[in-house]
Amino acid sequence: MDPKTDDDVLDAVGPRLRALRRDRGITLADLAATTGVSESTLSRLESGQRRSSLELLLPLARIYDVPLDDLVGAPRTGDPRIHLKPIRRYGMTFVPLSRRPGGVHAFKMIIPARPEPLEPTPQTHEGFEWLYVLNGRLRLVTGERDLTLPPGEAAEFDTSLPHWLGSADGAAVELFILFGLQGLRAHVRTDLDRPGRAGPR
C-alpha cells in the first residue's frame, strides 16, 4: 500500500474532527463558545473547506482531551508501547484503553476507597454503557433500580436514564467500561429486572 501523502492526511482531519465532536455530543455552537473559534470556521474545518492549522487544532485537542497526533491521524513510529494518560473526574480515575475518535470507547475505571460509601447523585447524558466489575463491589443505580455487582458481573444500560456508579461498601472498585453513542451496544446483554443483582443472561 502506498504511504499517505500530506494531502491525504490533511483531507482526513475534517471527518475525524466531526466524528469526535458528534461522539462527545457537542454542538458547533458549544464548541465555538468554548474554544473561541468561530462556528463558521469550525464548520468549514470539519467539511474540508478549510485546512487545519496548529492554531485551530490545539484548542480542539484540549477540549477533546486527546493527543494532537490523534486529530491529524499521525502514524505511530518507533516505540510500539501505548502510553496511557489517566483522566481524573468526579473523584474517580478513568484510564482510556482506546484512542480513535468516534465509535465505542473503552476505559478502565477506578473508584477509590472511602471511609464511608457516597450517597448516589444520579446523572444523565447521551449514550449507552456496558461495564464489567474486575475487583470490589460496585453499587449501580439506574432509574429506580439499585443493584450491587460483585467481581465477574456485568451490566448494560442507557445513559439517558438517571444513573450513578459507586462503591457498595466503601472499598475500592475496579471495572472495565465500554461507552458509545445511543444505539451502539455491546453483544453481552444484562437482565436488570432480577432484584438485587445483574449479570449476563
Short mmCIF file of C-alpha atoms in Angstrom, two decimals:
data_model
loop_
_atom_site.label_atom_id
_atom_site.label_comp_id
_atom_site.label_asym_id
_atom_site.label_seq_id
_atom_site.Cartn_x
_atom_site.Cartn_y
_atom_site.Cartn_z
CA MET A 1 0.00 0.00 0.00
CA ASP A 2 1.32 3.45 -0.94
CA PRO A 3 2.09 5.72 2.02
CA LYS A 4 -0.36 8.53 2.60
CA THR A 5 0.58 11.90 1.13
CA ASP A 6 0.37 15.12 3.14
CA ASP A 7 -2.83 15.99 1.25
CA ASP A 8 -4.38 12.64 2.21
CA VAL A 9 -3.59 13.27 5.89
CA LEU A 10 -4.99 16.81 5.82
CA ASP A 11 -8.14 15.74 3.95
CA ALA A 12 -8.90 13.20 6.71
CA VAL A 13 -8.72 15.76 9.54
CA GLY A 14 -12.18 17.26 8.93
CA PRO A 15 -14.17 13.99 9.06
CA ARG A 16 -12.15 12.92 12.11
CA LEU A 17 -12.99 16.18 13.92
CA ARG A 18 -16.68 15.87 13.03
CA ALA A 19 -16.84 12.26 14.29
CA LEU A 20 -15.09 13.20 17.52
CA ARG A 21 -17.43 16.16 18.17
CA ARG A 22 -20.56 14.13 17.50
CA ASP A 23 -19.27 11.27 19.62
CA ARG A 24 -18.88 13.69 22.54
CA GLY A 25 -22.37 15.12 21.95
CA ILE A 26 -21.08 18.68 21.44
CA THR A 27 -22.72 21.16 19.07
CA LEU A 28 -20.76 23.54 16.84
CA ALA A 29 -22.19 26.46 18.82
CA ASP A 30 -20.98 24.97 22.12
CA LEU A 31 -17.56 24.22 20.66
CA ALA A 32 -17.24 27.77 19.31
CA ALA A 33 -18.13 29.24 22.70
CA THR A 34 -15.58 27.03 24.47
CA THR A 35 -12.64 27.39 22.06
CA GLY A 36 -13.14 30.96 20.85
CA VAL A 37 -13.03 29.72 17.24
CA SER A 38 -16.00 30.91 15.18
CA GLU A 39 -18.77 28.44 14.38
CA SER A 40 -18.34 29.05 10.64
CA THR A 41 -14.60 28.31 10.84
CA LEU A 42 -15.24 25.08 12.75
CA SER A 43 -17.90 24.05 10.21
CA ARG A 44 -15.55 24.71 7.26
CA LEU A 45 -12.76 22.85 9.06
CA GLU A 46 -14.96 19.76 9.54
CA SER A 47 -16.25 19.86 5.95
CA GLY A 48 -12.74 20.15 4.49
CA GLN A 49 -13.33 23.64 3.09
CA ARG A 50 -10.61 24.98 5.37
CA ARG A 51 -7.25 23.34 6.01
CA SER A 52 -6.29 22.64 9.60
CA SER A 53 -3.58 24.59 11.36
CA LEU A 54 -1.83 24.28 14.70
CA GLU A 55 -3.68 27.39 15.91
CA LEU A 56 -7.03 25.68 15.25
CA LEU A 57 -6.12 22.16 16.36
CA LEU A 58 -4.52 22.96 19.73
CA PRO A 59 -7.72 24.24 21.43
CA LEU A 60 -9.67 21.32 19.94
CA ALA A 61 -7.15 18.81 21.31
CA ARG A 62 -7.52 20.39 24.76
CA ILE A 63 -11.32 20.34 24.66
CA TYR A 64 -11.48 16.72 23.46
CA ASP A 65 -8.62 15.70 25.79
CA VAL A 66 -6.81 13.76 23.06
CA PRO A 67 -3.22 13.95 21.76
CA LEU A 68 -2.70 16.29 18.81
CA ASP A 69 -1.41 13.30 16.81
CA ASP A 70 -4.86 11.68 17.12
CA LEU A 71 -6.54 14.68 15.49
CA VAL A 72 -4.33 14.54 12.41
CA GLY A 73 -4.01 10.76 12.29
CA ALA A 74 -0.24 10.84 12.56
CA PRO A 75 1.30 7.37 12.06
CA ARG A 76 2.78 5.62 15.08
CA THR A 77 6.54 5.23 14.80
CA GLY A 78 9.29 3.74 16.92
CA ASP A 79 8.21 2.58 20.38
CA PRO A 80 5.12 0.34 19.99
CA ARG A 81 4.05 0.76 23.61
CA ILE A 82 0.82 2.65 24.32
CA HIS A 83 1.30 5.43 26.85
CA LEU A 84 -1.99 5.73 28.68
CA LYS A 85 -2.91 9.06 30.27
CA PRO A 86 -5.31 8.66 33.21
CA ILE A 87 -8.22 11.10 33.41
CA ARG A 88 -9.46 12.10 36.87
CA ARG A 89 -13.08 13.19 37.08
CA TYR A 90 -15.74 13.18 39.80
CA GLY A 91 -13.20 11.79 42.27
CA MET A 92 -12.61 8.70 40.08
CA THR A 93 -9.84 7.69 37.66
CA PHE A 94 -10.52 6.71 34.05
CA VAL A 95 -7.75 5.03 32.05
CA PRO A 96 -8.53 5.23 28.30
CA LEU A 97 -7.91 1.92 26.54
CA SER A 98 -8.94 3.08 23.05
CA ARG A 99 -7.65 6.05 21.09
CA ARG A 100 -9.64 6.55 17.88
CA PRO A 101 -12.28 9.30 17.63
CA GLY A 102 -15.86 8.11 17.18
CA GLY A 103 -17.37 4.70 17.83
CA VAL A 104 -17.14 2.85 21.13
CA HIS A 105 -14.62 3.96 23.76
CA ALA A 106 -13.05 1.58 26.28
CA PHE A 107 -11.93 2.61 29.77
CA LYS A 108 -10.66 1.06 32.95
CA MET A 109 -12.40 2.90 35.79
CA ILE A 110 -11.12 3.02 39.35
CA ILE A 111 -13.36 4.15 42.22
CA PRO A 112 -11.14 4.92 45.24
CA ALA A 113 -11.76 3.58 48.73
CA ARG A 114 -13.54 5.90 51.18
CA PRO A 115 -14.26 5.68 54.93
CA GLU A 116 -17.98 5.68 54.11
CA PRO A 117 -19.77 4.93 50.81
CA LEU A 118 -21.03 8.02 48.99
CA GLU A 119 -24.70 8.78 48.57
CA PRO A 120 -25.88 8.41 44.95
CA THR A 121 -26.08 11.56 42.82
CA PRO A 122 -27.55 10.24 39.54
CA GLN A 123 -26.68 12.00 36.27
CA THR A 124 -27.87 11.66 32.67
CA HIS A 125 -26.15 12.07 29.28
CA GLU A 126 -26.50 10.72 25.77
CA GLY A 127 -25.07 7.29 25.10
CA PHE A 128 -25.02 3.64 26.11
CA GLU A 129 -22.71 1.98 28.61
CA TRP A 130 -21.56 -1.58 29.23
CA LEU A 131 -19.48 -2.43 32.29
CA TYR A 132 -17.76 -5.43 33.87
CA VAL A 133 -16.61 -5.47 37.51
CA LEU A 134 -12.98 -6.56 37.92
CA ASN A 135 -12.46 -6.03 41.66
CA GLY A 136 -14.55 -4.81 44.58
CA ARG A 137 -18.32 -4.48 44.91
CA LEU A 138 -19.96 -1.93 42.63
CA ARG A 139 -23.19 -0.15 43.51
CA LEU A 140 -25.10 0.67 40.32
CA VAL A 141 -28.14 2.93 40.46
CA THR A 142 -30.01 3.17 37.16
CA GLY A 143 -33.52 4.57 37.04
CA GLU A 144 -35.38 3.07 40.00
CA ARG A 145 -33.05 0.04 40.28
CA ASP A 146 -30.37 -0.10 42.98
CA LEU A 147 -28.02 -3.04 42.37
CA THR A 148 -24.83 -4.45 43.86
CA LEU A 149 -22.45 -6.16 41.42
CA PRO A 150 -19.57 -8.33 42.73
CA PRO A 151 -16.49 -9.16 40.62
CA GLY A 152 -17.33 -11.02 37.41
CA GLU A 153 -20.77 -9.46 36.89
CA ALA A 154 -21.71 -7.14 34.04
CA ALA A 155 -24.40 -4.56 33.34
CA GLU A 156 -25.56 -2.59 30.32
CA PHE A 157 -27.79 0.49 30.37
CA ASP A 158 -28.95 3.56 28.50
CA THR A 159 -27.16 6.60 29.98
CA SER A 160 -30.12 8.86 29.19
CA LEU A 161 -31.66 7.27 32.32
CA PRO A 162 -30.51 8.76 35.65
CA HIS A 163 -27.56 6.59 36.73
CA TRP A 164 -24.73 6.50 39.27
CA LEU A 165 -21.73 4.27 39.93
CA GLY A 166 -20.01 3.94 43.29
CA SER A 167 -18.60 1.57 45.87
CA ALA A 168 -21.16 -0.60 47.63
CA ASP A 169 -19.13 -0.84 50.83
CA GLY A 170 -16.55 1.97 50.75
CA ALA A 171 -13.77 -0.27 49.41
CA ALA A 172 -12.04 0.45 46.07
CA VAL A 173 -13.71 -0.81 42.90
CA GLU A 174 -12.12 -1.50 39.51
CA LEU A 175 -14.22 -2.03 36.40
CA PHE A 176 -13.97 -2.17 32.63
CA ILE A 177 -16.30 0.14 30.69
CA LEU A 178 -17.38 0.35 27.05
CA PHE A 179 -19.14 3.60 26.20
CA GLY A 180 -20.77 4.55 22.91
CA LEU A 181 -23.42 6.77 21.43
CA GLN A 182 -27.06 5.76 21.52
CA GLY A 183 -27.60 2.55 19.57
CA LEU A 184 -24.02 1.27 19.91
CA ARG A 185 -24.45 -1.68 22.24
CA ALA A 186 -22.20 -4.46 23.44
CA HIS A 187 -23.06 -8.02 22.45
CA VAL A 188 -23.50 -9.12 26.09
CA ARG A 189 -26.96 -8.43 27.43
CA THR A 190 -27.85 -7.92 31.08
CA ASP A 191 -31.07 -8.77 32.88
CA LEU A 192 -31.60 -5.77 35.17
CA ASP A 193 -35.07 -6.95 36.16
CA ARG A 194 -33.84 -9.51 38.66
CA PRO A 195 -33.97 -7.85 42.10
CA GLY A 196 -30.63 -7.27 43.76
CA ARG A 197 -28.26 -8.42 41.02
CA ALA A 198 -27.29 -8.09 37.40
CA GLY A 199 -25.31 -10.38 35.16
CA PRO A 200 -25.08 -11.91 31.71
CA ARG A 201 -28.10 -13.88 30.58
#
